[in-house]
Amino acid sequence: LYLRGRHTMTSFPAKGRFLANRAVQYFEQAIEKDSNYAIAYAGIADTLLAVDRNMGAAAAPTTFPRAKAAAEKAAELDPMLSEAQSALASVRAREYAWQDAERGFRRAIELNSNNALARLGLGASVLVEQGRFEEGLEEAGRAEALDPLSPYVNTEFGRALLMAGHFEEAVDQLRRAIALDPSRTTPYTLMGRALYLQGKTAEALTVFEDSSERGVPPGGPVWQACAEVRAGRRDRALGVLQKQLGAGMQARDLAHTYACLGDADHALEYLEISFEERDGGLAQILQAPELAWMRSNPRFAALRQKLNLAP
């Protein structure tokens, strides 16, 4: 039952967000058979954290509290379980308690040096998001070496490379992720970003079109406006914005688009809404290369400070 839960989550969210509910059900059935089965609680925590991260404000308000409770239960039942320490560290990262999260992931790795998700969490979710790029890439790279056939691990390693400014390497990495599972939209979006950040806007727009054919939200790829602006097509970027507003896109996605349009006031307005909504992906957004031009803005700096990030 535990393995079924983990296997089900390999297709989340590409093949439907309902899969997370199914995965949780498998983990809960395992716990029904053994109430002390710590690793199943860790599975629930990881699953709910993935929902929280991917759905942001659209996730049920109980999602993160349930994830935290499950992670704490796993660690209570078996403090020597690597997966339990990793889940708890992911919770602390979600709470922007970066030092606690780093200690937790390192403890998980100490308990099991082959825990790819712990290495990925340390590298991509803690070190890279704090701007400690080289350390973060080293750990994310180790995660990919441990689990080279995981589309998720390959995608997140590609994201880490992009965040660190290694755009060409990110494109290569994301092509590997797509080859492993062409149904996922995230690698296409990330690859489009890595391309336009190199000035390859025509290629980026082609990638976004490919992504659109694979069922992205009605507002289109969330970073498409950046490619349109960089291609000198501001009118099309404004069209993307109107679609996103009409589709009720999340605050963080609207913040992306306004930032790409050079509208700092509206971008900050939606970033602040995202903070109030406790969006799990906010730290990642504030570290995005596309928003680097806003670093000197006092409101942007204040928001980073609230997340315990360096200015």
PDB file of C-alpha atoms in Angstrom, residues 19-310:
ATOM      1  CA  LEU A  19      -4.012  11.428  -7.837  1.00  0.00           C
ATOM      2  CA  ALA A  20      -2.838  13.039  -4.609  1.00  0.00           C
ATOM      3  CA  ASN A  21      -6.077  12.056  -2.889  1.00  0.00           C
ATOM      4  CA  ARG A  22      -5.623   8.503  -4.136  1.00  0.00           C
ATOM      5  CA  ALA A  23      -2.051   8.430  -2.839  1.00  0.00           C
ATOM      6  CA  VAL A  24      -3.147   9.654   0.593  1.00  0.00           C
ATOM      7  CA  GLN A  25      -5.796   6.924   0.652  1.00  0.00           C
ATOM      8  CA  TYR A  26      -3.139   4.277   0.026  1.00  0.00           C
ATOM      9  CA  PHE A  27      -0.986   5.653   2.843  1.00  0.00           C
ATOM     10  CA  GLU A  28      -3.990   5.783   5.182  1.00  0.00           C
ATOM     11  CA  GLN A  29      -4.848   2.166   4.355  1.00  0.00           C
ATOM     12  CA  ALA A  30      -1.270   1.197   5.254  1.00  0.00           C
ATOM     13  CA  ILE A  31      -1.663   3.008   8.591  1.00  0.00           C
ATOM     14  CA  GLU A  32      -4.943   1.171   9.229  1.00  0.00           C
ATOM     15  CA  LYS A  33      -2.957  -2.075   9.045  1.00  0.00           C
ATOM     16  CA  ASP A  34      -0.161  -0.730  11.260  1.00  0.00           C
ATOM     17  CA  SER A  35      -0.802   2.435  13.250  1.00  0.00           C
ATOM     18  CA  ASN A  36       2.932   2.753  13.995  1.00  0.00           C
ATOM     19  CA  TYR A  37       4.002   2.648  10.337  1.00  0.00           C
ATOM     20  CA  ALA A  38       6.029   5.862  10.332  1.00  0.00           C
ATOM     21  CA  ILE A  39       7.006   5.868   6.665  1.00  0.00           C
ATOM     22  CA  ALA A  40       3.342   5.979   5.603  1.00  0.00           C
ATOM     23  CA  TYR A  41       2.899   9.172   7.641  1.00  0.00           C
ATOM     24  CA  ALA A  42       5.945  10.571   5.839  1.00  0.00           C
ATOM     25  CA  GLY A  43       4.254   9.656   2.557  1.00  0.00           C
ATOM     26  CA  ILE A  44       1.132  11.592   3.548  1.00  0.00           C
ATOM     27  CA  ALA A  45       3.265  14.602   4.484  1.00  0.00           C
ATOM     28  CA  ASP A  46       5.196  14.563   1.201  1.00  0.00           C
ATOM     29  CA  THR A  47       1.980  14.193  -0.803  1.00  0.00           C
ATOM     30  CA  LEU A  48       0.161  17.044   0.912  1.00  0.00           C
ATOM     31  CA  LEU A  49       3.236  19.269   0.663  1.00  0.00           C
ATOM     32  CA  ALA A  50       3.286  18.599  -3.104  1.00  0.00           C
ATOM     33  CA  VAL A  51      -0.370  19.655  -3.310  1.00  0.00           C
ATOM     34  CA  ASP A  52       0.372  22.784  -1.284  1.00  0.00           C
ATOM     35  CA  ARG A  53       3.367  23.649  -3.479  1.00  0.00           C
ATOM     36  CA  ASN A  54       1.615  23.057  -6.808  1.00  0.00           C
ATOM     37  CA  MET A  55      -1.834  24.434  -6.036  1.00  0.00           C
ATOM     38  CA  GLY A  56      -0.873  27.329  -3.785  1.00  0.00           C
ATOM     39  CA  ALA A  57      -3.928  29.276  -2.619  1.00  0.00           C
ATOM     40  CA  ALA A  58      -6.171  26.893  -4.576  1.00  0.00           C
ATOM     41  CA  ALA A  59      -5.323  24.069  -2.161  1.00  0.00           C
ATOM     42  CA  ALA A  60      -7.642  23.407   0.774  1.00  0.00           C
ATOM     43  CA  PRO A  61      -6.650  25.500   3.831  1.00  0.00           C
ATOM     44  CA  THR A  62      -6.169  22.294   5.818  1.00  0.00           C
ATOM     45  CA  THR A  63      -3.549  20.926   3.386  1.00  0.00           C
ATOM     46  CA  PHE A  64      -0.424  22.295   5.023  1.00  0.00           C
ATOM     47  CA  PRO A  65      -1.564  21.744   8.647  1.00  0.00           C
ATOM     48  CA  ARG A  66      -2.333  18.107   7.755  1.00  0.00           C
ATOM     49  CA  ALA A  67       1.087  17.740   6.119  1.00  0.00           C
ATOM     50  CA  LYS A  68       2.810  19.170   9.188  1.00  0.00           C
ATOM     51  CA  ALA A  69       0.898  16.893  11.557  1.00  0.00           C
ATOM     52  CA  ALA A  70       1.756  13.830   9.465  1.00  0.00           C
ATOM     53  CA  ALA A  71       5.459  14.745   9.312  1.00  0.00           C
ATOM     54  CA  GLU A  72       5.584  15.298  13.067  1.00  0.00           C
ATOM     55  CA  LYS A  73       3.842  11.963  13.648  1.00  0.00           C
ATOM     56  CA  ALA A  74       6.336  10.159  11.402  1.00  0.00           C
ATOM     57  CA  ALA A  75       9.286  11.668  13.279  1.00  0.00           C
ATOM     58  CA  GLU A  76       7.683  10.888  16.634  1.00  0.00           C
ATOM     59  CA  LEU A  77       7.131   7.235  15.690  1.00  0.00           C
ATOM     60  CA  ASP A  78      10.616   6.750  14.240  1.00  0.00           C
ATOM     61  CA  PRO A  79      13.121   9.570  14.711  1.00  0.00           C
ATOM     62  CA  MET A  80      15.779   7.448  12.978  1.00  0.00           C
ATOM     63  CA  LEU A  81      13.752   7.228   9.754  1.00  0.00           C
ATOM     64  CA  SER A  82      15.352   9.276   6.972  1.00  0.00           C
ATOM     65  CA  GLU A  83      12.022   9.856   5.198  1.00  0.00           C
ATOM     66  CA  ALA A  84      10.480  11.205   8.396  1.00  0.00           C
ATOM     67  CA  GLN A  85      13.291  13.700   8.948  1.00  0.00           C
ATOM     68  CA  SER A  86      13.110  14.725   5.284  1.00  0.00           C
ATOM     69  CA  ALA A  87       9.350  15.324   5.474  1.00  0.00           C
ATOM     70  CA  LEU A  88       9.777  17.375   8.643  1.00  0.00           C
ATOM     71  CA  ALA A  89      12.555  19.401   7.004  1.00  0.00           C
ATOM     72  CA  SER A  90      10.238  20.111   4.050  1.00  0.00           C
ATOM     73  CA  VAL A  91       7.688  21.453   6.507  1.00  0.00           C
ATOM     74  CA  ARG A  92      10.278  23.745   8.081  1.00  0.00           C
ATOM     75  CA  ALA A  93      11.323  24.985   4.627  1.00  0.00           C
ATOM     76  CA  ARG A  94       7.664  25.739   3.913  1.00  0.00           C
ATOM     77  CA  GLU A  95       7.644  27.821   7.110  1.00  0.00           C
ATOM     78  CA  TYR A  96      10.799  29.671   5.909  1.00  0.00           C
ATOM     79  CA  ALA A  97      12.767  28.312   8.870  1.00  0.00           C
ATOM     80  CA  TRP A  98      15.763  27.754   6.628  1.00  0.00           C
ATOM     81  CA  GLN A  99      18.328  26.770   9.262  1.00  0.00           C
ATOM     82  CA  ASP A 100      16.001  24.203  10.798  1.00  0.00           C
ATOM     83  CA  ALA A 101      15.167  22.855   7.334  1.00  0.00           C
ATOM     84  CA  GLU A 102      18.839  22.559   6.405  1.00  0.00           C
ATOM     85  CA  ARG A 103      19.624  20.706   9.630  1.00  0.00           C
ATOM     86  CA  GLY A 104      16.662  18.398   9.047  1.00  0.00           C
ATOM     87  CA  PHE A 105      17.637  17.508   5.498  1.00  0.00           C
ATOM     88  CA  ARG A 106      21.254  16.946   6.514  1.00  0.00           C
ATOM     89  CA  ARG A 107      20.061  14.656   9.303  1.00  0.00           C
ATOM     90  CA  ALA A 108      17.914  12.741   6.796  1.00  0.00           C
ATOM     91  CA  ILE A 109      20.947  12.326   4.530  1.00  0.00           C
ATOM     92  CA  GLU A 110      23.065  11.233   7.483  1.00  0.00           C
ATOM     93  CA  LEU A 111      20.507   8.523   8.219  1.00  0.00           C
ATOM     94  CA  ASN A 112      20.350   7.443   4.557  1.00  0.00           C
ATOM     95  CA  SER A 113      22.863   8.915   2.124  1.00  0.00           C
ATOM     96  CA  ASN A 114      20.846   7.443  -0.775  1.00  0.00           C
ATOM     97  CA  ASN A 115      17.691   9.437   0.028  1.00  0.00           C
ATOM     98  CA  ALA A 116      17.371  11.305  -3.270  1.00  0.00           C
ATOM     99  CA  LEU A 117      14.387  13.398  -2.173  1.00  0.00           C
ATOM    100  CA  ALA A 118      16.247  14.611   0.922  1.00  0.00           C
ATOM    101  CA  ARG A 119      19.212  15.672  -1.203  1.00  0.00           C
ATOM    102  CA  LEU A 120      16.861  17.354  -3.675  1.00  0.00           C
ATOM    103  CA  GLY A 121      15.032  19.122  -0.855  1.00  0.00           C
ATOM    104  CA  LEU A 122      18.277  20.372   0.653  1.00  0.00           C
ATOM    105  CA  GLY A 123      19.656  21.500  -2.687  1.00  0.00           C
ATOM    106  CA  ALA A 124      16.632  22.898  -4.505  1.00  0.00           C
ATOM    107  CA  SER A 125      14.256  23.873  -1.697  1.00  0.00           C
ATOM    108  CA  VAL A 126      16.717  25.285   0.832  1.00  0.00           C
ATOM    109  CA  LEU A 127      20.139  26.179  -0.562  1.00  0.00           C
ATOM    110  CA  VAL A 128      19.130  27.434  -4.018  1.00  0.00           C
ATOM    111  CA  GLU A 129      16.172  29.391  -2.666  1.00  0.00           C
ATOM    112  CA  GLN A 130      18.547  31.171  -0.297  1.00  0.00           C
ATOM    113  CA  GLY A 131      20.899  32.015  -3.167  1.00  0.00           C
ATOM    114  CA  ARG A 132      23.543  29.443  -2.153  1.00  0.00           C
ATOM    115  CA  PHE A 133      23.616  28.217  -5.712  1.00  0.00           C
ATOM    116  CA  GLU A 134      26.766  26.133  -6.029  1.00  0.00           C
ATOM    117  CA  GLU A 135      26.088  24.201  -2.806  1.00  0.00           C
ATOM    118  CA  GLY A 136      22.494  23.711  -3.898  1.00  0.00           C
ATOM    119  CA  LEU A 137      23.402  22.465  -7.370  1.00  0.00           C
ATOM    120  CA  GLU A 138      25.841  19.964  -5.896  1.00  0.00           C
ATOM    121  CA  GLU A 139      23.109  18.392  -3.746  1.00  0.00           C
ATOM    122  CA  ALA A 140      20.466  18.520  -6.489  1.00  0.00           C
ATOM    123  CA  GLY A 141      22.949  16.884  -8.852  1.00  0.00           C
ATOM    124  CA  ARG A 142      23.534  14.090  -6.360  1.00  0.00           C
ATOM    125  CA  ALA A 143      19.760  13.571  -6.161  1.00  0.00           C
ATOM    126  CA  GLU A 144      19.592  13.223  -9.957  1.00  0.00           C
ATOM    127  CA  ALA A 145      22.489  10.745  -9.904  1.00  0.00           C
ATOM    128  CA  LEU A 146      20.670   8.661  -7.272  1.00  0.00           C
ATOM    129  CA  ASP A 147      17.342   8.669  -9.136  1.00  0.00           C
ATOM    130  CA  PRO A 148      18.153   9.348 -12.807  1.00  0.00           C
ATOM    131  CA  LEU A 149      14.866   7.968 -14.143  1.00  0.00           C
ATOM    132  CA  SER A 150      12.611  10.207 -12.046  1.00  0.00           C
ATOM    133  CA  PRO A 151      10.918  12.910 -14.168  1.00  0.00           C
ATOM    134  CA  TYR A 152      10.294  14.918 -10.991  1.00  0.00           C
ATOM    135  CA  VAL A 153      13.914  14.845  -9.802  1.00  0.00           C
ATOM    136  CA  ASN A 154      15.186  15.714 -13.281  1.00  0.00           C
ATOM    137  CA  THR A 155      12.708  18.590 -13.544  1.00  0.00           C
ATOM    138  CA  GLU A 156      13.611  20.058 -10.170  1.00  0.00           C
ATOM    139  CA  PHE A 157      17.323  19.773 -10.922  1.00  0.00           C
ATOM    140  CA  GLY A 158      16.596  21.698 -14.120  1.00  0.00           C
ATOM    141  CA  ARG A 159      14.736  24.327 -12.108  1.00  0.00           C
ATOM    142  CA  ALA A 160      17.688  24.656  -9.728  1.00  0.00           C
ATOM    143  CA  LEU A 161      20.063  25.162 -12.668  1.00  0.00           C
ATOM    144  CA  LEU A 162      17.773  27.855 -14.067  1.00  0.00           C
ATOM    145  CA  MET A 163      17.523  29.648 -10.717  1.00  0.00           C
ATOM    146  CA  ALA A 164      21.318  29.613 -10.464  1.00  0.00           C
ATOM    147  CA  GLY A 165      21.682  31.179 -13.905  1.00  0.00           C
ATOM    148  CA  HIS A 166      23.031  28.046 -15.635  1.00  0.00           C
ATOM    149  CA  PHE A 167      20.560  28.408 -18.479  1.00  0.00           C
ATOM    150  CA  GLU A 168      22.179  26.202 -21.139  1.00  0.00           C
ATOM    151  CA  GLU A 169      22.663  23.351 -18.669  1.00  0.00           C
ATOM    152  CA  ALA A 170      19.062  23.820 -17.515  1.00  0.00           C
ATOM    153  CA  VAL A 171      17.780  23.347 -21.069  1.00  0.00           C
ATOM    154  CA  ASP A 172      19.749  20.098 -21.446  1.00  0.00           C
ATOM    155  CA  GLN A 173      18.513  18.842 -18.098  1.00  0.00           C
ATOM    156  CA  LEU A 174      14.895  19.701 -18.859  1.00  0.00           C
ATOM    157  CA  ARG A 175      15.087  17.937 -22.210  1.00  0.00           C
ATOM    158  CA  ARG A 176      16.000  14.798 -20.245  1.00  0.00           C
ATOM    159  CA  ALA A 177      12.993  15.338 -17.969  1.00  0.00           C
ATOM    160  CA  ILE A 178      10.699  15.684 -20.988  1.00  0.00           C
ATOM    161  CA  ALA A 179      12.120  12.547 -22.591  1.00  0.00           C
ATOM    162  CA  LEU A 180      11.286  10.632 -19.406  1.00  0.00           C
ATOM    163  CA  ASP A 181       7.684  11.920 -19.307  1.00  0.00           C
ATOM    164  CA  PRO A 182       6.429  14.159 -22.155  1.00  0.00           C
ATOM    165  CA  SER A 183       3.032  14.585 -20.447  1.00  0.00           C
ATOM    166  CA  ARG A 184       4.332  16.935 -17.771  1.00  0.00           C
ATOM    167  CA  THR A 185       3.942  20.653 -18.461  1.00  0.00           C
ATOM    168  CA  THR A 186       6.399  22.008 -15.884  1.00  0.00           C
ATOM    169  CA  PRO A 187       9.595  21.006 -17.750  1.00  0.00           C
ATOM    170  CA  TYR A 188       8.319  22.778 -20.883  1.00  0.00           C
ATOM    171  CA  THR A 189       7.618  25.975 -18.955  1.00  0.00           C
ATOM    172  CA  LEU A 190      11.010  25.878 -17.252  1.00  0.00           C
ATOM    173  CA  MET A 191      12.773  25.173 -20.546  1.00  0.00           C
ATOM    174  CA  GLY A 192      10.965  28.093 -22.176  1.00  0.00           C
ATOM    175  CA  ARG A 193      12.236  30.339 -19.413  1.00  0.00           C
ATOM    176  CA  ALA A 194      15.797  29.043 -19.727  1.00  0.00           C
ATOM    177  CA  LEU A 195      15.667  29.738 -23.465  1.00  0.00           C
ATOM    178  CA  TYR A 196      14.373  33.315 -23.337  1.00  0.00           C
ATOM    179  CA  LEU A 197      16.783  34.118 -20.526  1.00  0.00           C
ATOM    180  CA  GLN A 198      19.495  33.279 -23.065  1.00  0.00           C
ATOM    181  CA  GLY A 199      17.845  35.549 -25.627  1.00  0.00           C
ATOM    182  CA  LYS A 200      16.374  32.637 -27.605  1.00  0.00           C
ATOM    183  CA  THR A 201      12.846  34.023 -27.584  1.00  0.00           C
ATOM    184  CA  ALA A 202      11.596  32.326 -30.767  1.00  0.00           C
ATOM    185  CA  GLU A 203      12.590  28.910 -29.400  1.00  0.00           C
ATOM    186  CA  ALA A 204      11.034  29.777 -26.050  1.00  0.00           C
ATOM    187  CA  LEU A 205       7.702  30.705 -27.622  1.00  0.00           C
ATOM    188  CA  THR A 206       7.694  27.414 -29.555  1.00  0.00           C
ATOM    189  CA  VAL A 207       8.221  25.537 -26.295  1.00  0.00           C
ATOM    190  CA  PHE A 208       5.356  27.457 -24.648  1.00  0.00           C
ATOM    191  CA  GLU A 209       3.122  26.516 -27.580  1.00  0.00           C
ATOM    192  CA  ASP A 210       4.052  22.862 -27.047  1.00  0.00           C
ATOM    193  CA  SER A 211       3.206  23.287 -23.375  1.00  0.00           C
ATOM    194  CA  SER A 212      -0.192  24.788 -24.252  1.00  0.00           C
ATOM    195  CA  GLU A 213      -1.030  21.682 -26.261  1.00  0.00           C
ATOM    196  CA  ARG A 214      -0.495  19.600 -23.133  1.00  0.00           C
ATOM    197  CA  GLY A 215      -3.185  21.184 -21.023  1.00  0.00           C
ATOM    198  CA  VAL A 216      -1.714  24.151 -19.150  1.00  0.00           C
ATOM    199  CA  PRO A 217      -4.237  26.372 -17.287  1.00  0.00           C
ATOM    200  CA  PRO A 218      -6.581  28.525 -19.406  1.00  0.00           C
ATOM    201  CA  GLY A 219      -4.440  31.625 -18.898  1.00  0.00           C
ATOM    202  CA  GLY A 220      -1.521  30.022 -20.708  1.00  0.00           C
ATOM    203  CA  PRO A 221       2.014  29.269 -19.494  1.00  0.00           C
ATOM    204  CA  VAL A 222       2.619  31.541 -16.528  1.00  0.00           C
ATOM    205  CA  TRP A 223       5.909  32.917 -17.842  1.00  0.00           C
ATOM    206  CA  GLN A 224       4.806  33.317 -21.469  1.00  0.00           C
ATOM    207  CA  ALA A 225       4.446  37.082 -21.109  1.00  0.00           C
ATOM    208  CA  CYS A 226       8.191  37.343 -20.452  1.00  0.00           C
ATOM    209  CA  ALA A 227       8.961  35.685 -23.764  1.00  0.00           C
ATOM    210  CA  GLU A 228       6.475  37.928 -25.579  1.00  0.00           C
ATOM    211  CA  VAL A 229       7.990  41.084 -24.055  1.00  0.00           C
ATOM    212  CA  ARG A 230      11.517  39.955 -24.886  1.00  0.00           C
ATOM    213  CA  ALA A 231      10.377  39.243 -28.452  1.00  0.00           C
ATOM    214  CA  GLY A 232       9.186  42.850 -28.706  1.00  0.00           C
ATOM    215  CA  ARG A 233       5.516  41.837 -28.674  1.00  0.00           C
ATOM    216  CA  ARG A 234       4.191  43.703 -25.658  1.00  0.00           C
ATOM    217  CA  ASP A 235       0.664  43.682 -27.081  1.00  0.00           C
ATOM    218  CA  ARG A 236       0.665  39.887 -26.985  1.00  0.00           C
ATOM    219  CA  ALA A 237       2.031  39.940 -23.439  1.00  0.00           C
ATOM    220  CA  LEU A 238      -0.880  42.158 -22.447  1.00  0.00           C
ATOM    221  CA  GLY A 239      -3.177  39.642 -24.122  1.00  0.00           C
ATOM    222  CA  VAL A 240      -1.685  36.892 -21.953  1.00  0.00           C
ATOM    223  CA  LEU A 241      -2.369  39.043 -18.893  1.00  0.00           C
ATOM    224  CA  GLN A 242      -6.009  39.555 -19.870  1.00  0.00           C
ATOM    225  CA  LYS A 243      -6.461  35.800 -20.338  1.00  0.00           C
ATOM    226  CA  GLN A 244      -4.931  35.159 -16.923  1.00  0.00           C
ATOM    227  CA  LEU A 245      -7.142  37.744 -15.249  1.00  0.00           C
ATOM    228  CA  GLY A 246     -10.192  36.245 -16.930  1.00  0.00           C
ATOM    229  CA  ALA A 247      -9.193  32.716 -15.930  1.00  0.00           C
ATOM    230  CA  GLY A 248      -8.771  33.655 -12.269  1.00  0.00           C
ATOM    231  CA  MET A 249      -5.095  32.705 -12.139  1.00  0.00           C
ATOM    232  CA  GLN A 250      -3.355  32.584  -8.773  1.00  0.00           C
ATOM    233  CA  ALA A 251      -1.793  35.710  -7.326  1.00  0.00           C
ATOM    234  CA  ARG A 252       1.736  34.373  -7.797  1.00  0.00           C
ATOM    235  CA  ASP A 253       1.107  33.768 -11.515  1.00  0.00           C
ATOM    236  CA  LEU A 254      -0.251  37.279 -12.015  1.00  0.00           C
ATOM    237  CA  ALA A 255       2.786  38.614 -10.163  1.00  0.00           C
ATOM    238  CA  HIS A 256       5.025  36.840 -12.706  1.00  0.00           C
ATOM    239  CA  THR A 257       3.243  38.474 -15.602  1.00  0.00           C
ATOM    240  CA  TYR A 258       3.171  41.982 -14.169  1.00  0.00           C
ATOM    241  CA  ALA A 259       6.893  41.684 -13.346  1.00  0.00           C
ATOM    242  CA  CYS A 260       7.598  40.626 -16.916  1.00  0.00           C
ATOM    243  CA  LEU A 261       5.661  43.670 -18.123  1.00  0.00           C
ATOM    244  CA  GLY A 262       7.804  45.904 -15.900  1.00  0.00           C
ATOM    245  CA  ASP A 263       4.842  46.852 -13.687  1.00  0.00           C
ATOM    246  CA  ALA A 264       6.434  46.721 -10.229  1.00  0.00           C
ATOM    247  CA  ASP A 265       3.432  48.094  -8.344  1.00  0.00           C
ATOM    248  CA  HIS A 266       0.998  45.448  -9.564  1.00  0.00           C
ATOM    249  CA  ALA A 267       3.637  42.712  -9.294  1.00  0.00           C
ATOM    250  CA  LEU A 268       4.267  43.624  -5.666  1.00  0.00           C
ATOM    251  CA  GLU A 269       0.547  43.853  -4.965  1.00  0.00           C
ATOM    252  CA  TYR A 270       0.084  40.251  -6.081  1.00  0.00           C
ATOM    253  CA  LEU A 271       3.257  39.070  -4.362  1.00  0.00           C
ATOM    254  CA  GLU A 272       1.930  40.531  -1.108  1.00  0.00           C
ATOM    255  CA  ILE A 273      -1.408  38.803  -1.682  1.00  0.00           C
ATOM    256  CA  SER A 274       0.519  35.584  -2.267  1.00  0.00           C
ATOM    257  CA  PHE A 275       2.278  36.089   1.073  1.00  0.00           C
ATOM    258  CA  GLU A 276      -1.028  36.685   2.866  1.00  0.00           C
ATOM    259  CA  GLU A 277      -2.327  33.474   1.298  1.00  0.00           C
ATOM    260  CA  ARG A 278       0.777  31.656   2.591  1.00  0.00           C
ATOM    261  CA  ASP A 279       1.606  30.448  -0.904  1.00  0.00           C
ATOM    262  CA  GLY A 280       4.144  27.626  -0.694  1.00  0.00           C
ATOM    263  CA  GLY A 281       5.939  28.705  -3.867  1.00  0.00           C
ATOM    264  CA  LEU A 282       6.581  32.319  -2.895  1.00  0.00           C
ATOM    265  CA  ALA A 283      10.241  31.978  -1.893  1.00  0.00           C
ATOM    266  CA  GLN A 284      10.982  30.430  -5.260  1.00  0.00           C
ATOM    267  CA  ILE A 285       9.299  33.332  -7.037  1.00  0.00           C
ATOM    268  CA  LEU A 286      11.252  35.936  -5.079  1.00  0.00           C
ATOM    269  CA  GLN A 287      14.490  34.232  -6.162  1.00  0.00           C
ATOM    270  CA  ALA A 288      13.469  34.044  -9.845  1.00  0.00           C
ATOM    271  CA  PRO A 289      15.963  35.615 -12.297  1.00  0.00           C
ATOM    272  CA  GLU A 290      13.124  37.511 -13.981  1.00  0.00           C
ATOM    273  CA  LEU A 291      12.445  39.444 -10.775  1.00  0.00           C
ATOM    274  CA  ALA A 292      16.072  40.374 -10.057  1.00  0.00           C
ATOM    275  CA  TRP A 293      15.429  43.927 -11.305  1.00  0.00           C
ATOM    276  CA  MET A 294      13.037  44.444  -8.374  1.00  0.00           C
ATOM    277  CA  ARG A 295      15.627  43.664  -5.670  1.00  0.00           C
ATOM    278  CA  SER A 296      16.250  47.359  -4.949  1.00  0.00           C
ATOM    279  CA  ASN A 297      12.537  48.046  -4.346  1.00  0.00           C
ATOM    280  CA  PRO A 298      11.908  48.497  -0.577  1.00  0.00           C
ATOM    281  CA  ARG A 299       8.603  46.584  -0.728  1.00  0.00           C
ATOM    282  CA  PHE A 300      10.317  43.673  -2.462  1.00  0.00           C
ATOM    283  CA  ALA A 301      13.155  43.712   0.089  1.00  0.00           C
ATOM    284  CA  ALA A 302      10.622  43.810   2.935  1.00  0.00           C
ATOM    285  CA  LEU A 303       8.816  40.809   1.491  1.00  0.00           C
ATOM    286  CA  ARG A 304      12.062  38.851   1.230  1.00  0.00           C
ATOM    287  CA  GLN A 305      12.821  39.730   4.828  1.00  0.00           C
ATOM    288  CA  LYS A 306       9.436  38.321   5.904  1.00  0.00           C
ATOM    289  CA  LEU A 307      10.497  35.040   4.341  1.00  0.00           C
ATOM    290  CA  ASN A 308      13.864  35.164   6.119  1.00  0.00           C
ATOM    291  CA  LEU A 309      15.688  35.653   2.821  1.00  0.00           C
ATOM    292  CA  ALA A 310      18.680  37.921   2.307  1.00  0.00           C
TER     293      ALA A 310
END
